[in-house]
Coordinates of C-alpha atoms in Angstrom, one line a residue:
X1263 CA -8.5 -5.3 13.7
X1264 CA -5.9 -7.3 15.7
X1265 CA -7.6 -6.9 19.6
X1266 CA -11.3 -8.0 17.7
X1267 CA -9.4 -11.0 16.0
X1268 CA -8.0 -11.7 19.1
X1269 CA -11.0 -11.2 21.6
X1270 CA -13.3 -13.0 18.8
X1271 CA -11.0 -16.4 19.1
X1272 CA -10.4 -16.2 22.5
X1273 CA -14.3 -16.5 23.4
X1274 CA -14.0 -20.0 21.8
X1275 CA -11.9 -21.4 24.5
X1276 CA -15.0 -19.9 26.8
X1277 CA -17.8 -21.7 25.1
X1278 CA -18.7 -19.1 21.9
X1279 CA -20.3 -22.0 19.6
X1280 CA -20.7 -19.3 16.5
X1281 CA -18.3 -19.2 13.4
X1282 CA -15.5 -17.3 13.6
X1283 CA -14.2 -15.9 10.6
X1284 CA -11.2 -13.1 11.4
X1285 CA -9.7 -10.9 8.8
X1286 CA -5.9 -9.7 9.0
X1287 CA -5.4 -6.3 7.7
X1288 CA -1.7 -6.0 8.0
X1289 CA 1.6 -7.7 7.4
X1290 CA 1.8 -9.1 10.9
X1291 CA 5.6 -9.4 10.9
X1292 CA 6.3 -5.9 10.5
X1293 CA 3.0 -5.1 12.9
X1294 CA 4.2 -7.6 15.7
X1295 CA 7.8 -6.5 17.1
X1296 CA 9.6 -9.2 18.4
X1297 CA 12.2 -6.8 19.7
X1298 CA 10.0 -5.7 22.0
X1299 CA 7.8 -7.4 25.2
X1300 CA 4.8 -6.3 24.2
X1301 CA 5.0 -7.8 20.4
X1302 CA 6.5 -10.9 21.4
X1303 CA 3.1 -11.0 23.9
X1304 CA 1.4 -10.1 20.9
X1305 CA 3.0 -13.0 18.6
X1306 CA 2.2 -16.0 21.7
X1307 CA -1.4 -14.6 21.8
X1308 CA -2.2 -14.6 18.0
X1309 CA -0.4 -18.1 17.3
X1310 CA -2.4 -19.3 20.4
X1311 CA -5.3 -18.1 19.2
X1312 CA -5.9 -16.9 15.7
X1313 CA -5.4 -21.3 14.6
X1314 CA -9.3 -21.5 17.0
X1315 CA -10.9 -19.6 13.8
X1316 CA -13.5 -21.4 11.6
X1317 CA -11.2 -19.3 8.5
X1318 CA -8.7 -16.4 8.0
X1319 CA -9.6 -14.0 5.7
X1320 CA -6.7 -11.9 5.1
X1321 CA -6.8 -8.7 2.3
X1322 CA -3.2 -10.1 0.9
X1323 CA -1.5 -13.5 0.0
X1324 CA 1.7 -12.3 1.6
X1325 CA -0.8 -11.9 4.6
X1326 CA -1.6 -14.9 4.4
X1327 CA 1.8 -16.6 4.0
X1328 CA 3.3 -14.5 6.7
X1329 CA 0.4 -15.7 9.1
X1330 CA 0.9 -19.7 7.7
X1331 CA 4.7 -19.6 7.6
X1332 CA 6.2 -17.6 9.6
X1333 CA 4.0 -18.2 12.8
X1334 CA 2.7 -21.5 11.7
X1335 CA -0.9 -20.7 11.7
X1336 CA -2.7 -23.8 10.1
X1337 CA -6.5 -22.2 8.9
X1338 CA -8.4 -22.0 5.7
X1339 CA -7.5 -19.0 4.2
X1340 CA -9.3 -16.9 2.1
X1341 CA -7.9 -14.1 0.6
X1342 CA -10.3 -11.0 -0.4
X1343 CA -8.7 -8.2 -1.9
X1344 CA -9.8 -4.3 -0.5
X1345 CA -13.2 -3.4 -2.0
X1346 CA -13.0 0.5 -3.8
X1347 CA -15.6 2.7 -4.7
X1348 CA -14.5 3.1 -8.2
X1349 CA -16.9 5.4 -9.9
X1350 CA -16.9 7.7 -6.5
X1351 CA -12.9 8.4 -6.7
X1352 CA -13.2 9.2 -10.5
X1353 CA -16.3 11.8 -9.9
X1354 CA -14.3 13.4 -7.1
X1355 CA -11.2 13.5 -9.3
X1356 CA -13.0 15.7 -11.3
X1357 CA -13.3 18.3 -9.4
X1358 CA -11.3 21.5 -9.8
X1359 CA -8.2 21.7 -7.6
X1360 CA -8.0 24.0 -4.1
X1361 CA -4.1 24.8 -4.3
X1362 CA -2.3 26.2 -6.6
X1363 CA -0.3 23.4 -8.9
X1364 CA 1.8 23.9 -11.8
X1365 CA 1.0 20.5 -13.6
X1366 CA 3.0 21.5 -16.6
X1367 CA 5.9 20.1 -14.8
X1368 CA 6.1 16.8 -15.1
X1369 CA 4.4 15.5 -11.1
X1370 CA 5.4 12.2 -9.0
X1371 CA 2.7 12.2 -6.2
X1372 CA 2.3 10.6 -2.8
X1373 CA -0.8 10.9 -0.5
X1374 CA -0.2 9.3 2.9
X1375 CA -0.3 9.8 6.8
X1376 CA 3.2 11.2 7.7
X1377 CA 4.3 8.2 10.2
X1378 CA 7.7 5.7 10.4
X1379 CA 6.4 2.8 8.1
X1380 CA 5.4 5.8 5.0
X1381 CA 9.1 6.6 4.8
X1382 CA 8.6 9.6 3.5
X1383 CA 12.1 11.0 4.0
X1384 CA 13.8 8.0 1.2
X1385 CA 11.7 9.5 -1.2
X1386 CA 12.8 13.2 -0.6
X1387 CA 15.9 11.4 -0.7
X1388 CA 15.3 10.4 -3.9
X1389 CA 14.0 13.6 -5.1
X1390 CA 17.0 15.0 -3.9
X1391 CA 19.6 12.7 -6.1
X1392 CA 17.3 13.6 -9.2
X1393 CA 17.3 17.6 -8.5
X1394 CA 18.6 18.2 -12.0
X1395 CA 15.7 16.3 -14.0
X1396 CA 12.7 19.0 -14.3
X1397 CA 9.7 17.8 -12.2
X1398 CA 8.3 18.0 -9.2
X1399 CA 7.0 16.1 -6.1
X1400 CA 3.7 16.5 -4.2
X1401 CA 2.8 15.7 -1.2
X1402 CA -0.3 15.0 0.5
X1403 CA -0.8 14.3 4.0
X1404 CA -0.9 15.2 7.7
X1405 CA 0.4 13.5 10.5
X1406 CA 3.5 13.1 13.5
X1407 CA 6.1 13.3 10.9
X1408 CA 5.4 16.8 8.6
X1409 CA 7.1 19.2 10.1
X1410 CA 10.4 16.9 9.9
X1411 CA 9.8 16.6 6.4
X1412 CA 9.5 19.7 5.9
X1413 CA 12.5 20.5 7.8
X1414 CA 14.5 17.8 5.7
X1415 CA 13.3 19.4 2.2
X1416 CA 14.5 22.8 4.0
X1417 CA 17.9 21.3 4.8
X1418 CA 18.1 19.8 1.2
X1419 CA 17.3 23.2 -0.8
X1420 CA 14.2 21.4 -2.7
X1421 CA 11.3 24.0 -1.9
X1422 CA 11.3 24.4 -5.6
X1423 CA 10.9 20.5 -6.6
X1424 CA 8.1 19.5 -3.1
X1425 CA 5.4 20.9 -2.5
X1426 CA 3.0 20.0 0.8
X1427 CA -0.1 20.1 0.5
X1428 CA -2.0 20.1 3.5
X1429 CA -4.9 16.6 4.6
X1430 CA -7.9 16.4 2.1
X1431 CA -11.0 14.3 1.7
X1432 CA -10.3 14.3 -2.0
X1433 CA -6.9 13.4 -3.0
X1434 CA -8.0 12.3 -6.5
X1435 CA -8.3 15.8 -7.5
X1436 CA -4.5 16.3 -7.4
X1437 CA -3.7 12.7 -8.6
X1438 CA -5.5 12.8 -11.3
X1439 CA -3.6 15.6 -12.9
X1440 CA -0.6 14.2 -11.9
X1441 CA 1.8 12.2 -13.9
X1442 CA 3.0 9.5 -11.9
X1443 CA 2.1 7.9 -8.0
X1444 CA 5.0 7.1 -6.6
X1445 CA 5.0 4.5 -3.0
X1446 CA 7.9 4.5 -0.9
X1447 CA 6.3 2.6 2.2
X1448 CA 8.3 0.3 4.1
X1449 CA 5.1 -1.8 5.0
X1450 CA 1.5 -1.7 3.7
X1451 CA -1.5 -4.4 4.5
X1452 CA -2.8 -3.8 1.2
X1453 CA -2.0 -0.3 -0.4
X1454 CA -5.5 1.1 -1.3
X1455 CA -4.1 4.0 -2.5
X1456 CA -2.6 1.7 -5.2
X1457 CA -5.7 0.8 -6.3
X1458 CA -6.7 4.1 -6.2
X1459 CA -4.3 5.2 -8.8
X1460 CA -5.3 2.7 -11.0
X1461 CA -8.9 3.6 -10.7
X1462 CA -7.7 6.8 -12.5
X1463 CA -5.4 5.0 -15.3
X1464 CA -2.2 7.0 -13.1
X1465 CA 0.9 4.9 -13.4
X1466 CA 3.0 3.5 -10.2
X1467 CA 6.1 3.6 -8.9
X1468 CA 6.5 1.0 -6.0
X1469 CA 8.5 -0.3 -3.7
X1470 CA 8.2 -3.9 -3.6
X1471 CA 7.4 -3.7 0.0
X1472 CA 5.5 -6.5 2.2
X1473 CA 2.3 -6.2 1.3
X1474 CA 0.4 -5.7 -1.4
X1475 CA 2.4 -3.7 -4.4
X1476 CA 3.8 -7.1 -5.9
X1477 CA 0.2 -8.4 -5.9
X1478 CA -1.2 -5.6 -7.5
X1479 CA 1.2 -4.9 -9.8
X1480 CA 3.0 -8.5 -10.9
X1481 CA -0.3 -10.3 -10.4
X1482 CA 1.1 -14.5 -10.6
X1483 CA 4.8 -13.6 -9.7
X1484 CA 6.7 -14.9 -6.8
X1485 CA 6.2 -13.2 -3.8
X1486 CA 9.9 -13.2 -3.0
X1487 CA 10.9 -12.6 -6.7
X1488 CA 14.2 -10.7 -5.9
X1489 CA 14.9 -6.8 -7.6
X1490 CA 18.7 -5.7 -7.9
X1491 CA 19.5 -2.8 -5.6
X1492 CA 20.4 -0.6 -8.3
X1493 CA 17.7 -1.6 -11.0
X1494 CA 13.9 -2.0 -10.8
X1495 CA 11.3 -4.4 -12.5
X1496 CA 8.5 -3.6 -15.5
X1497 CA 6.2 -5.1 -14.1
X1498 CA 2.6 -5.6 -16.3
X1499 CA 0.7 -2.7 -14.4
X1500 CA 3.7 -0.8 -12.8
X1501 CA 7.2 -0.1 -11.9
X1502 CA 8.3 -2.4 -8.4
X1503 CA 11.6 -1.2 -7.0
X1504 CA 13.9 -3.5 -4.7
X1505 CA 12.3 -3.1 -1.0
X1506 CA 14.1 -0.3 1.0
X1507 CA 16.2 0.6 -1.5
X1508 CA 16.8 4.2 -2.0
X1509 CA 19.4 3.4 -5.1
X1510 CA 16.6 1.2 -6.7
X1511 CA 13.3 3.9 -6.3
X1512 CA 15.6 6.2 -7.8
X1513 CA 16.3 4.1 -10.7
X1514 CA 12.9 3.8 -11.2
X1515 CA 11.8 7.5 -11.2
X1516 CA 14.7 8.1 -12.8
X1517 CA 13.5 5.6 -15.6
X1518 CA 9.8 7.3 -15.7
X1519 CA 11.4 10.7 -15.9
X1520 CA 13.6 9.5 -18.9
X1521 CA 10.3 7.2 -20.6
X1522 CA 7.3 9.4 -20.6
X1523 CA 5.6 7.7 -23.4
X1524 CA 6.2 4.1 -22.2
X1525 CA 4.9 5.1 -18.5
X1526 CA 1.9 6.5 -20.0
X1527 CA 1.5 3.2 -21.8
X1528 CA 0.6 1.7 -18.3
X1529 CA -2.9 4.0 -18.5
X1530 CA -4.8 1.7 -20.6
X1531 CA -3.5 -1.5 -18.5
X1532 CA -4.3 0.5 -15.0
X1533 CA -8.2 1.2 -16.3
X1534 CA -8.4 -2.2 -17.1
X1535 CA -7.4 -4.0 -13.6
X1536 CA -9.6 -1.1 -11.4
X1537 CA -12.6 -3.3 -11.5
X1538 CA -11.5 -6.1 -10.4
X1539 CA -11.6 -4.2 -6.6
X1540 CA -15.2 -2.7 -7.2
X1541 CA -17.2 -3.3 -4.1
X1542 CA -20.0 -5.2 -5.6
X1543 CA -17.7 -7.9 -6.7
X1544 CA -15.8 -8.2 -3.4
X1545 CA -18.8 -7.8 -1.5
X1546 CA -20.0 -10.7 -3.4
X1547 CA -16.6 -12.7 -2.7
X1548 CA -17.2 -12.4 0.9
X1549 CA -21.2 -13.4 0.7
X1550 CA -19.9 -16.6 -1.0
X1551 CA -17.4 -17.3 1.8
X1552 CA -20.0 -16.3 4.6
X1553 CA -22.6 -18.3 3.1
X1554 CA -20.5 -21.7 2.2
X1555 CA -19.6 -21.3 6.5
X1556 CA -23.0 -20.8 7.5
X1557 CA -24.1 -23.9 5.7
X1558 CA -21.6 -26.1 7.6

């Protein structure tokens, strides 16, 4: 939603009288290159512009933060998390299963577009330092990086501990029989499929990446609250690894492999936060915002 945000607060400086409210979707840092011409053109335009909005609603506080101190965008933020359709992903979830899984092993599962930011290949990685626990790995997904996946689990002998499946509608399916999510992204605006897992009581592995797992997870911790290398955090509703750290997401699937009853003990807690990202209530938290602008 970047070129909108940017188009919407441009039109102020040619006369536009309406409110502007923008919402950032991403962790602009990572989004906006500033090795590059074109994201340094990018960063000039958004701290030219983006300060001209009425308010910032961004869908993370480490959104927001990045935006405020980093570029030194003064605004009134709001932040409003990603609204889910809770009750639609757990019907779909029921439904039986179109490829052949054996769930008897014990299953980490990722669903994601293939791309750079996913980093796929540090969780193979990781897979591939835990070859002699038994489990398995699935993966869900399509996109400009698959067949070099595929090609690295060829290379690494792991046919028998990944398993692709192909792009569905209905990922829930699979993760719902599945033991563990596991998120090795190197950037997220606001992981939905985080919340996703939680809708179905499925316990987390995360990286600690900008933005989104430390919110969800370690709800009132520091944003920069540091994780050793070689260790990982307990958080209340999941396990955070360090950020890029292929020693510390081994670690902690290493420690979920190891703990089976204790990472099931994160069910109960994972039903219980799913609401909170119903869409009625965060359609209701942006009414309240639109509705307290409108009256200015």
């Amino acid at each position: 939603m970047n070129r909108p945000n940017l188009i919407a607060t441009m039109a102020r400086r040619f006369g536009l009288t309406s409110k502007v409210l923008i919402s950032e979707r991403c962790y602009s840092p990572f989004t906006y290159n500033k090795e590059t011409l074109s994201g340094r053109i990018k960063q000039w335009l958004l701290q030219k512009h983006y300060p001209l909005a009425d308010a910032i609603l961004p869908n993370s506080q480490g959104t927001a933060e990045a935006l405020e101190k980093i570029y030194g965008i003064r605004s009134h933020y709001h932040v409003v998390r990603n609204p889910t359709d809770i009750a639609g992903i757990r019907q779909k979830a029921s439904l039986p299963v179109d490829v052949a899984v054996d769930f008897s092993r014990f299953t980490f599962i990722y669903a994601a577009t293939f791309r750079p930011e996913k980093n796929q290949r540090m969780l193979i990685e990781a897979v591939d330092a835990l070859r002699d626990y038994p489990f398995q790995l699935l993966l869900i997904g399509k996109g400009e990086l698959l067949q070099e996946m595929k090609a690295l689990v060829a290379e690494r002998k792991l046919a028998d501990k990944i398993q692709f499946i192909d792009f569905t509608n209905n990922p829930y399916r699979y993760m719902q029989r599945s033991h563990c999510f596991v998120l090795p992204s190197l950037s997220e605006g606001f992981p939905n499929v985080l919340i996703e897992s939680m809708a179905l009581g499925l316990p987390i592995v995360s990286v600690d990446c900008k933005t989104g797992p430390r919110e969800l997870l370690a709800p009132g911790t520091d944003l920069d609250t540091p994780i050793a290398e070689t260790s990982f955090e307990k958080a209340r509703y999941g396990i955070l690894t360090a950020d890029r750290s292929l020693p510390s997401l081994i670690a902690g699937m290493r420690w979920a492999l190891e703990n089976p009853a204790d990472l099931q003990a994160y069910i109960p807690l994972e039903n219980e936060k799913a609401p909170d990202f119903e869409i009625k209530k965060v359609v209701a938290e942006f009414s309240t915002i639109f509705d307290s602008y409108l009256k200015l």
